[in-house]
CSV table of C-alpha atoms in Angstrom, one decimal:
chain,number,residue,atom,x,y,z
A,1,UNK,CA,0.0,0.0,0.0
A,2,UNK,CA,3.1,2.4,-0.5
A,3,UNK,CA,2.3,4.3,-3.6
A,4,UNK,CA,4.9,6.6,-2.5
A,5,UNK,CA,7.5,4.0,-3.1
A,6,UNK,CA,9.6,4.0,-6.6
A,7,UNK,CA,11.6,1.2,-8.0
A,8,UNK,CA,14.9,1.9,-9.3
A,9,UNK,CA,15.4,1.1,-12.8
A,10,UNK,CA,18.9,0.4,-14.2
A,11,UNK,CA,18.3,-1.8,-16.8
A,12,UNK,CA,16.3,-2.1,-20.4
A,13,UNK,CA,15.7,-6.1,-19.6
A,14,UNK,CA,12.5,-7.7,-18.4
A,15,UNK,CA,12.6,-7.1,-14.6
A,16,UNK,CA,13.5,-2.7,-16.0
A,17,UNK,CA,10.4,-3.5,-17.7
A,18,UNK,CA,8.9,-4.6,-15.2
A,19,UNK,CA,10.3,-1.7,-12.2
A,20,UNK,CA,9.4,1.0,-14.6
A,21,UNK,CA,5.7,-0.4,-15.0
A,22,UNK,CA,4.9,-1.2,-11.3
A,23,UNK,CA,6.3,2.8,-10.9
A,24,UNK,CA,3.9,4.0,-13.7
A,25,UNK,CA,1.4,1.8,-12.0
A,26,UNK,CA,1.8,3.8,-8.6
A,27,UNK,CA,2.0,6.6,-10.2
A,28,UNK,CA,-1.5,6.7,-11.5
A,29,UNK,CA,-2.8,5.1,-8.0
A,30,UNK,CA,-1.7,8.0,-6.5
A,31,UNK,CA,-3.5,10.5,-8.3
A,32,UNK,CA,-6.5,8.4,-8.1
A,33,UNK,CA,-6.0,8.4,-4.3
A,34,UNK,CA,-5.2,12.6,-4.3
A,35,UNK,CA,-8.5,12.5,-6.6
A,36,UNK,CA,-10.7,10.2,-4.1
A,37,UNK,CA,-9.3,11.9,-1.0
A,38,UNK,CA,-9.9,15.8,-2.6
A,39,UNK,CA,-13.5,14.4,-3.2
A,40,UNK,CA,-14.5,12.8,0.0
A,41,UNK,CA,-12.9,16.0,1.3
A,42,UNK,CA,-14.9,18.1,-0.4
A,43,UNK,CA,-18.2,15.7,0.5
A,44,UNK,CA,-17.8,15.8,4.2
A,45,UNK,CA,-16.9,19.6,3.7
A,46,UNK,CA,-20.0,20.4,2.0
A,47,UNK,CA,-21.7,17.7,4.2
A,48,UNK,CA,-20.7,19.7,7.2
A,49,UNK,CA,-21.8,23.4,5.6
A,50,UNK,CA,-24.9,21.6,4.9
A,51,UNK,CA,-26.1,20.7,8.4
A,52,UNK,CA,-24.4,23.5,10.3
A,53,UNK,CA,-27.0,26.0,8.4
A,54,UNK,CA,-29.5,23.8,10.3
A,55,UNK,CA,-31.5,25.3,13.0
A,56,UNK,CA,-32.3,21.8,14.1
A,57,UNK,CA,-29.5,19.6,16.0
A,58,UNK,CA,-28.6,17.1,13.6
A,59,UNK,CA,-26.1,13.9,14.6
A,60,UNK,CA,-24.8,11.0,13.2
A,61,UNK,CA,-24.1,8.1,15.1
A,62,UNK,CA,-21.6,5.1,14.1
A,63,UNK,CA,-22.8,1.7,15.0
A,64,UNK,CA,-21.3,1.3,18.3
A,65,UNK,CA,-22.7,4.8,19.5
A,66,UNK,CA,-19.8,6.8,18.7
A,67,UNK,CA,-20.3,10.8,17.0
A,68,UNK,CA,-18.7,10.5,14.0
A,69,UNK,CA,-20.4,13.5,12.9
A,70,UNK,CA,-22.8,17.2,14.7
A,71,UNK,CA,-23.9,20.3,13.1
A,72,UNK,CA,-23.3,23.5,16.0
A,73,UNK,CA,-26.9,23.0,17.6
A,74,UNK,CA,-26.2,19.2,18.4
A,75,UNK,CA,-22.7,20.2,19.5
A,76,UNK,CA,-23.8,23.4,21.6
A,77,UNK,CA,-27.3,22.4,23.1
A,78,UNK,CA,-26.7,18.9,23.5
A,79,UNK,CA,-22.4,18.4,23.8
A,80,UNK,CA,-23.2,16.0,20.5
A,81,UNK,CA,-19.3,16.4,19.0
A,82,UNK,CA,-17.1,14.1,16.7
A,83,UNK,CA,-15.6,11.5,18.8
A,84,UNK,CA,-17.8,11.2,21.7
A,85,UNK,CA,-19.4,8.4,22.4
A,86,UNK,CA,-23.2,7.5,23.9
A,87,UNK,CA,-21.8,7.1,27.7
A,88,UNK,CA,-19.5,9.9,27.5
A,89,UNK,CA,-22.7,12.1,26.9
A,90,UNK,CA,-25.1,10.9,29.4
A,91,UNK,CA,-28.3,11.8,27.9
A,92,UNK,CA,-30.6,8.5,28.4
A,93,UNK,CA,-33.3,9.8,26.3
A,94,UNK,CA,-30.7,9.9,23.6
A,95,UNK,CA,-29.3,6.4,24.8
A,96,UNK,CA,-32.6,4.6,25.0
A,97,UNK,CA,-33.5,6.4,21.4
A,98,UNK,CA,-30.6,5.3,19.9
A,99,UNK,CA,-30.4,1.9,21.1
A,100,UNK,CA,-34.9,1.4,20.3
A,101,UNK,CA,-33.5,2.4,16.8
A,102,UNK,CA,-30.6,0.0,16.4
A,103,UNK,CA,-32.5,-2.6,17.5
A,104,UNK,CA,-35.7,-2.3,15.7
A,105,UNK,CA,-34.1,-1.1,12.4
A,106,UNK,CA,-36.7,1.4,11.5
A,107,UNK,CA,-37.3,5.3,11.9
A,108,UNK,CA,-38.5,6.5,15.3
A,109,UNK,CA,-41.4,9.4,15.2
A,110,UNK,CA,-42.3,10.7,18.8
A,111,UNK,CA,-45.8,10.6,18.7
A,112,UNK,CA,-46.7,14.3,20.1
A,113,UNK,CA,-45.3,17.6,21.4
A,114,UNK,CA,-45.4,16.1,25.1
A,115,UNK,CA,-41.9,13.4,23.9
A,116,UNK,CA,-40.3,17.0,23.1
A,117,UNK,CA,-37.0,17.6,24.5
A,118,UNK,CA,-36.4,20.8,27.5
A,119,UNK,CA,-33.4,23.0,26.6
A,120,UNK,CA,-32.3,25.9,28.8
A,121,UNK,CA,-30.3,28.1,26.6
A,122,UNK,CA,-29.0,31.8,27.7
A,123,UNK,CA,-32.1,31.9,29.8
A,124,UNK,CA,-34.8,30.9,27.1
A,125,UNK,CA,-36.9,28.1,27.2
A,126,UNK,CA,-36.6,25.8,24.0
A,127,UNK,CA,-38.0,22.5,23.0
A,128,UNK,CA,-36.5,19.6,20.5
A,129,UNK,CA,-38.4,17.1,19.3
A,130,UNK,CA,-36.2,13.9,18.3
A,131,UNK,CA,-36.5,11.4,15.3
A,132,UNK,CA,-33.8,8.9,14.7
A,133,UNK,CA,-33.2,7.3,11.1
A,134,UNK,CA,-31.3,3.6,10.6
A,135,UNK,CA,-28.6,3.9,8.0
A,136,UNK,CA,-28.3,0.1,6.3
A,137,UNK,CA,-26.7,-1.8,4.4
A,138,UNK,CA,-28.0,-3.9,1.3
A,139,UNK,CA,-28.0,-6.5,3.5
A,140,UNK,CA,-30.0,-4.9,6.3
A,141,UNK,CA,-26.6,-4.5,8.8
A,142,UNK,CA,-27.1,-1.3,10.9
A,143,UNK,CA,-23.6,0.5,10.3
A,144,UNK,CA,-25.3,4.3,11.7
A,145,UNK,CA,-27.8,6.2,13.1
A,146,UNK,CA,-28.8,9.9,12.3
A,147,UNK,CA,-30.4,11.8,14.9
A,148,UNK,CA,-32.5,14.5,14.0
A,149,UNK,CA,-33.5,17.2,17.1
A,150,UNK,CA,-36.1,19.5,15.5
A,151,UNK,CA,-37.1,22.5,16.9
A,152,UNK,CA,-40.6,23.0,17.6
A,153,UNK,CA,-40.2,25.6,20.3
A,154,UNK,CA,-42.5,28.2,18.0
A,155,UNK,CA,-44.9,25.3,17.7
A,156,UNK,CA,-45.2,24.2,21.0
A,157,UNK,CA,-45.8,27.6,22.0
A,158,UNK,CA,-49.0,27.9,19.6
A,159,UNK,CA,-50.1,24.6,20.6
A,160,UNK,CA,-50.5,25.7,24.3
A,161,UNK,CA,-52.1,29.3,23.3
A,162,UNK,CA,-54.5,27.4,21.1
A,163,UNK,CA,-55.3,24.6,23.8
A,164,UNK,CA,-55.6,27.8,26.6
A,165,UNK,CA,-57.6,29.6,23.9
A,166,UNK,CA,-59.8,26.3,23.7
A,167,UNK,CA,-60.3,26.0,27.6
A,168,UNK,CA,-60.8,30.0,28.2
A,169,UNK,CA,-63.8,29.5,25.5
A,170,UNK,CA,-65.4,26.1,26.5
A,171,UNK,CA,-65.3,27.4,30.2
A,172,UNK,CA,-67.2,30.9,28.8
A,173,UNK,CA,-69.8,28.6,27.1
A,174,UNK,CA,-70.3,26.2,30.0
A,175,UNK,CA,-71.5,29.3,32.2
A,176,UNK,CA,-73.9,30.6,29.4
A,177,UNK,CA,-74.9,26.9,28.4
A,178,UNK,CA,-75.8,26.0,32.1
A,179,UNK,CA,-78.3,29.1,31.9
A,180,UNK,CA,-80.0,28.1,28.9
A,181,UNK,CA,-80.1,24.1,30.2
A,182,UNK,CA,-81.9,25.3,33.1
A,183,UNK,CA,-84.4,27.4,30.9
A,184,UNK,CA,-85.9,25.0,29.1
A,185,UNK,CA,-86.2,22.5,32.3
A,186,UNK,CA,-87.7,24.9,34.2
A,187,UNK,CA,-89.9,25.3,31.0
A,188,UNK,CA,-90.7,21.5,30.2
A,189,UNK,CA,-91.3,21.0,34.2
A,190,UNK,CA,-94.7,23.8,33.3
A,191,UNK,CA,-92.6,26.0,36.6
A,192,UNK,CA,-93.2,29.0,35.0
A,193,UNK,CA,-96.2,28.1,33.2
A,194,UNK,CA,-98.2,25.6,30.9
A,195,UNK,CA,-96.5,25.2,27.2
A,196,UNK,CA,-98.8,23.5,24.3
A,197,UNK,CA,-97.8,20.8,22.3
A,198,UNK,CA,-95.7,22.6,19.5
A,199,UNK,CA,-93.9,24.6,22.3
A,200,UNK,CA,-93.1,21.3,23.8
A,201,UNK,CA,-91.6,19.5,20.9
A,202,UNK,CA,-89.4,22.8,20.1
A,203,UNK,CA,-88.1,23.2,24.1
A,204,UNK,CA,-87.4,19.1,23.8
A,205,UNK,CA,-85.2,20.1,20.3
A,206,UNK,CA,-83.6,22.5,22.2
A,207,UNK,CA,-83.1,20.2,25.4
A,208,UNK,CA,-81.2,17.4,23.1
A,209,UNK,CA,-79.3,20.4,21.5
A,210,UNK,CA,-78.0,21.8,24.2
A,211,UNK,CA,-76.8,18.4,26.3
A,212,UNK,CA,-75.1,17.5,23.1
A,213,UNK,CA,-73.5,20.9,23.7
A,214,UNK,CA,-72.8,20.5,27.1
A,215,UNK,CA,-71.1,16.9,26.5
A,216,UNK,CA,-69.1,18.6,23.4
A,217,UNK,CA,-67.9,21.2,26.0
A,218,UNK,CA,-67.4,18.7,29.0
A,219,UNK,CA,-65.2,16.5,26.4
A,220,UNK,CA,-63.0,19.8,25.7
A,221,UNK,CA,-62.3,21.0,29.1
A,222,UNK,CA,-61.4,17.1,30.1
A,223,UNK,CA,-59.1,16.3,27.5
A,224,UNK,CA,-57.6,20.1,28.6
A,225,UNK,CA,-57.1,19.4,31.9
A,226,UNK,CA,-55.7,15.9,31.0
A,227,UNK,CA,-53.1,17.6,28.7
A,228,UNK,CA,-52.3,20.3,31.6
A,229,UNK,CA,-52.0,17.5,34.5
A,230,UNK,CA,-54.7,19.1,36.6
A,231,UNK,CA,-57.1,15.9,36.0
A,232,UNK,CA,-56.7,13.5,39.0
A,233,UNK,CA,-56.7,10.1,37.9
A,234,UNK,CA,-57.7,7.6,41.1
A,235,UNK,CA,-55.6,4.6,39.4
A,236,UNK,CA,-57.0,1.1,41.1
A,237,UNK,CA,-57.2,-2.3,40.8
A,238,UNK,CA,-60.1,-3.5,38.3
A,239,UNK,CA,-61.0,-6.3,36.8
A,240,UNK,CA,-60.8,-6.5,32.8
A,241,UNK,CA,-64.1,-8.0,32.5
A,242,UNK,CA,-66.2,-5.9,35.0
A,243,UNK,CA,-64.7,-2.6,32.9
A,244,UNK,CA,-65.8,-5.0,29.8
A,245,UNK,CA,-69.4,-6.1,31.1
A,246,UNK,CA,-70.4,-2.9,32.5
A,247,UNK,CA,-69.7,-0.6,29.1
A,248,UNK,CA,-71.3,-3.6,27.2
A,249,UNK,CA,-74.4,-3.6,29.8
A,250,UNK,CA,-74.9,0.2,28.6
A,251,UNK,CA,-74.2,0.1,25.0
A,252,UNK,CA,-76.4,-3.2,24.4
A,253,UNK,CA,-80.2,-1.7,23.6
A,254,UNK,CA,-78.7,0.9,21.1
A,255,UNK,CA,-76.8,-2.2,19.3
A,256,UNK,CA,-80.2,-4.0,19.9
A,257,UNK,CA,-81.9,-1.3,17.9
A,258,UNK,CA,-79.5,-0.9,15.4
A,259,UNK,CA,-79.8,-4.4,14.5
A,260,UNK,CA,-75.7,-5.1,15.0
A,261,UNK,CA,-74.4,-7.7,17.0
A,262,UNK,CA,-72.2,-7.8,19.9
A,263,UNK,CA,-70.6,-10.3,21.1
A,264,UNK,CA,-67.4,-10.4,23.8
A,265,UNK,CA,-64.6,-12.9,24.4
A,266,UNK,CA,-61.2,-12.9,27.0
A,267,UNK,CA,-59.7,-15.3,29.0
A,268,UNK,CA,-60.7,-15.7,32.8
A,269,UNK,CA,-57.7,-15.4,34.0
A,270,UNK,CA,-57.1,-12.3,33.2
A,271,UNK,CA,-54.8,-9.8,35.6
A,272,UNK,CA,-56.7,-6.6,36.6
A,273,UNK,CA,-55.6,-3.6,35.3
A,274,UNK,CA,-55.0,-0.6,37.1
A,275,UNK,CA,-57.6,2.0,36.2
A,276,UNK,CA,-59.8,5.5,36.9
A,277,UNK,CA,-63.2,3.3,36.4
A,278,UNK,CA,-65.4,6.0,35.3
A,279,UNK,CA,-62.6,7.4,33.0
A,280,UNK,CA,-61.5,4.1,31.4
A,281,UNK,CA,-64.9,3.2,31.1
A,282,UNK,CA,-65.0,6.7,28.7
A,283,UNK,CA,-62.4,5.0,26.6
A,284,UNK,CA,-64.3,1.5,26.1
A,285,UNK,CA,-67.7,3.2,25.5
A,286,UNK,CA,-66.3,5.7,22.7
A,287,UNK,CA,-65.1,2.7,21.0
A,288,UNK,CA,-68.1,1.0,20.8
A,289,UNK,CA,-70.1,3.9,20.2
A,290,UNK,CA,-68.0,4.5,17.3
A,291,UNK,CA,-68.1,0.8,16.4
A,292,UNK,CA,-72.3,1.3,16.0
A,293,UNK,CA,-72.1,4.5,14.1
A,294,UNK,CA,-70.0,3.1,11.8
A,295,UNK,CA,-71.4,-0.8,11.4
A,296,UNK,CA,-74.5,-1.4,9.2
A,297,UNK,CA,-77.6,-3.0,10.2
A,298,UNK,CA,-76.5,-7.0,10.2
A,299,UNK,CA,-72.9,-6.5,11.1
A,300,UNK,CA,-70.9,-7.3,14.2
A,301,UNK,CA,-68.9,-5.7,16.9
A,302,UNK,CA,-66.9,-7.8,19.4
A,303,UNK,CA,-65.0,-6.8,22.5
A,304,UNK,CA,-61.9,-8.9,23.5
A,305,UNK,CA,-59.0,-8.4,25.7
A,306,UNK,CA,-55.6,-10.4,26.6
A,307,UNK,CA,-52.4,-10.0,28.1
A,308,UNK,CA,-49.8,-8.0,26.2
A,309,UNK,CA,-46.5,-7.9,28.3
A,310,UNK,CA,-46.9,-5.7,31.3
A,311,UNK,CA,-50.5,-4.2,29.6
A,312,UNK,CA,-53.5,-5.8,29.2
A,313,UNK,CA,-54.9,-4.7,26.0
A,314,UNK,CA,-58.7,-4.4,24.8
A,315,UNK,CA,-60.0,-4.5,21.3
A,316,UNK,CA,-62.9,-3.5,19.4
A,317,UNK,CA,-63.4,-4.7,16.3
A,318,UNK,CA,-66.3,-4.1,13.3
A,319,UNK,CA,-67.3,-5.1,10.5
A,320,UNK,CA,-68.3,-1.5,9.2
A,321,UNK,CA,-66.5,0.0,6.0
A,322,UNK,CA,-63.3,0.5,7.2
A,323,UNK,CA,-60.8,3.6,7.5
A,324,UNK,CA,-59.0,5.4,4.1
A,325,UNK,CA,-55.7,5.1,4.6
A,326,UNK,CA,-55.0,8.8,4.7
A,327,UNK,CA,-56.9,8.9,7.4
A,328,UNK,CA,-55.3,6.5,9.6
A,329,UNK,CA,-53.2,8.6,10.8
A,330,UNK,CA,-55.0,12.0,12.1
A,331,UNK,CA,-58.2,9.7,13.2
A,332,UNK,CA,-57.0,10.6,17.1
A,333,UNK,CA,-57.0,14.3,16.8
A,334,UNK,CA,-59.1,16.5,18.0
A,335,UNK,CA,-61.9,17.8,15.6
A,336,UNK,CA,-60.8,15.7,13.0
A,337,UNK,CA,-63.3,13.8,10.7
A,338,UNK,CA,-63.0,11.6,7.8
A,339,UNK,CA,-62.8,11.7,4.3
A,340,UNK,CA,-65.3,9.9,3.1
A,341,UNK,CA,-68.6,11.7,1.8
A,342,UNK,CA,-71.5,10.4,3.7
A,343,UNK,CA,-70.1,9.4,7.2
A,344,UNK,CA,-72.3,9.8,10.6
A,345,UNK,CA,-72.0,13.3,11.9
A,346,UNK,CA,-69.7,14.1,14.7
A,347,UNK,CA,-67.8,16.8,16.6
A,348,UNK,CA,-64.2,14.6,16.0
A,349,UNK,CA,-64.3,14.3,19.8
A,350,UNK,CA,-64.7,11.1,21.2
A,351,UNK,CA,-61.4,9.3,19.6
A,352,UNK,CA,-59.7,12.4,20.7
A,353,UNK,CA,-60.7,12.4,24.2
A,354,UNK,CA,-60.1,8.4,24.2
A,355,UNK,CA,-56.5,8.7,23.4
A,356,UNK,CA,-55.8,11.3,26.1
A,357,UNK,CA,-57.6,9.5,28.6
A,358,UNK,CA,-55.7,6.1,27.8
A,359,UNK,CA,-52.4,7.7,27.5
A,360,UNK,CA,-53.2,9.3,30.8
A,361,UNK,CA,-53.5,5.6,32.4
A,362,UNK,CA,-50.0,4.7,30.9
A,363,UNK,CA,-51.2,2.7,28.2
A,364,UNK,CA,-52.0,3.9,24.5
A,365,UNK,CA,-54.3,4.1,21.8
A,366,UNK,CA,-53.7,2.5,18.0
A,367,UNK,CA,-56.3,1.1,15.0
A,368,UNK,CA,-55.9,-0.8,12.6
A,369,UNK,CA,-58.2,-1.0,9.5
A,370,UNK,CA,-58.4,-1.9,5.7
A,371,UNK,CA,-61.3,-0.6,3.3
A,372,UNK,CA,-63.9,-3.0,3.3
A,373,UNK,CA,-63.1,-5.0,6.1
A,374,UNK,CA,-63.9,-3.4,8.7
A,375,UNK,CA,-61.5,-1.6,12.2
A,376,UNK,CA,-60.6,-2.6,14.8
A,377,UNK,CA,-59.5,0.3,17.9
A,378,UNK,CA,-57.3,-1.3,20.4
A,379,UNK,CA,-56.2,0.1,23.9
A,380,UNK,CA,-54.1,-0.6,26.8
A,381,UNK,CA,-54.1,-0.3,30.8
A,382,UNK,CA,-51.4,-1.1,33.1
A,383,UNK,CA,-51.4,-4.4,34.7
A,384,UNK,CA,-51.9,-3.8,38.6
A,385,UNK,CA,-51.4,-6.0,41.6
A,386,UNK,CA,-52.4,-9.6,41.3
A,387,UNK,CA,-54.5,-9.9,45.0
């Protein structure tokens, strides 16, 4: 591998021949090598310029966990720099997001605003929210892993105002709403007076209006106090399949009426699960009353649940029309509603306010669905004490 070496040549035979080729040989190798090297430089150069005009920390990580290379943000925020290793650093979000990563081979996404990173910086408040990439192979062997920080201070900021903003205005139309609910009591009850029959049906319009409202408005100033830690959650020991039987109890005259099926299924033996009853039993009965909105008349909804590591995890499956697949992925957030022309009517609420509440419990949320052949909604609860 010395392409610096040069053979003497002191003769016109064979091995001179020979010498003065192996020299021209070397020769070209090393302006091949000056060629490769002035290009790689120039790569990593450009590389460099590329990720240091970056706002958001950027880092790439060799296989073992070493920096090979940082942009400025990674390197001041986060003392990501070339040559440091994982341990060296002592972040163990970064650790436990690299190593997830390495293991399962695929990109990590933080799921919302709350996996978002704290950074103090000259006195200002700012907030990273990490992704991590796999660099493979063609054979699948990990030899990297790029970490991505991005900085969503600005957006975590609006998402606050516009979550206070939310609050501030379903609080302002509770007060008002709460007037007008007891209005047209007071009015049905004849208290301030006989109504006729027209008058009647209109206040009863207006009654079902306005407790539609008022759940609407309830949903919205849970799912904010959720988000802002203020609900207390009394976490105790249930049993799977009294959370199961009681939600099932309530939801089975509407499925009755409906003409849908309902049928339930999970093993006896069965851990509880620890659990806010009235609040997980929120989560069970959204999913089934989406499950009826959504199934014709003839189809079928079953409830199962079963162990899943240190979660027991409850399902609700239909045989309605199914999810698009662009919507898969927004069908959790708040106001959202599908694609599809001709779908039930709803405020976007109730999947919303499910998620919160389950992630609140330590568990999660997910669905999975195919066009045609039907959802199924699946949650978790933490396992509690076996008695």
């Amino acid at each position: 591998g010395n392409l610096d070496l040069r053979l003497p040549v002191h003769s016109g035979d064979e091995l001179g021949i020979l010498a003065q080729a192996f020299n021209d040989m070397a020769a070209r190798l090393r302006d091949f090598r000056r060629s490769d090297q002035a290009k790689l430089a120039l790569t990593q150069k450009t590389t460099q310029m590329a990720i240091n005009s970056l706002s958001d920390a950027v880092a790439v990580f060799g296989a073992e966990g070493g920096v090979e290379m940082s942009n400025d943000p990674a390197s001041a925020l986060f003392g990501i720099k070339p040559g440091v290793s994982l341990q060296d650093l002592g972040l163990k979000w970064l650790t436990v997001l690299f190593e997830r990563t390495a293991q399962e081979l695929r990109p990590f996404k933080p799921r919302a605003y709350e996996g978002a990173i704290q950074v103090f910086r000259d006195g200002e408040e700012r907030f990273f929210l990490p992704h991590a990439i796999p660099m493979l192979d063609e054979t699948r062997r990990l030899y990297g892993v790029t970490v991505v920080l991005a900085d969503v201070t600005e957006l975590r900021r609006l998402d606050e105002s516009k979550s206070d903003l939310l609050a501030t205005v379903s609080h302002e139309l509770k007060t008002r709403l709460t007037s007008v609910r007891m209005a047209v009591h007071l009015l049905l009850d004849d208290k301030v007076g006989p109504v006729n029959g027209r008058q009647a049906d209109l206040l009863h319009t207006a009654r079902e209006d306005t407790e539609h409202l008022h759940r609407m408005i309830e949903t919205l100033l849970d799912i904010g106090r959720i988000r802002s830690g203020r609900m207390e959650m009394e976490l105790k020991p249930m049993e799977p399949g009294e959370l199961i039987d009681h939600s099932l109890d309530a939801a089975r005259q509407s499925f009755k009426e409906k003409g849908v099926r309902l049928h339930r299924s999970f093993p006896l033996d069965l851990p509880p699960v620890l659990a806010d009853a009235s609040r997980a039993h929120l989560v069970l009965d959204n999913l089934l009353s989406n499950a009826l909105k959504y199934t014709p008349a003839g189809g079928n909804v079953s409830v199962t649940a079963e162990r899943q590591g240190g979660h027991v995890r409850f399902d609700v499956a239909d045989t309605g029309p199914g999810i698009p697949p662009g919507d898969l992925s927004r069908i959790f957030e708040r106001f959202y509603r599908g694609s599809r022309e001709g779908e039930p009517g709803g405020a976007g609420l109730g999947l919303a306010i499910a998620k919160e509440v389950a992630d609140a419990h330590g568990g999660g949320i997910s669905v999975k669905s195919q066009e045609g052949m039907g959802s199924t909604f699946s949650f978790t609860l933490l396992r509690g004490p076996v008695s």
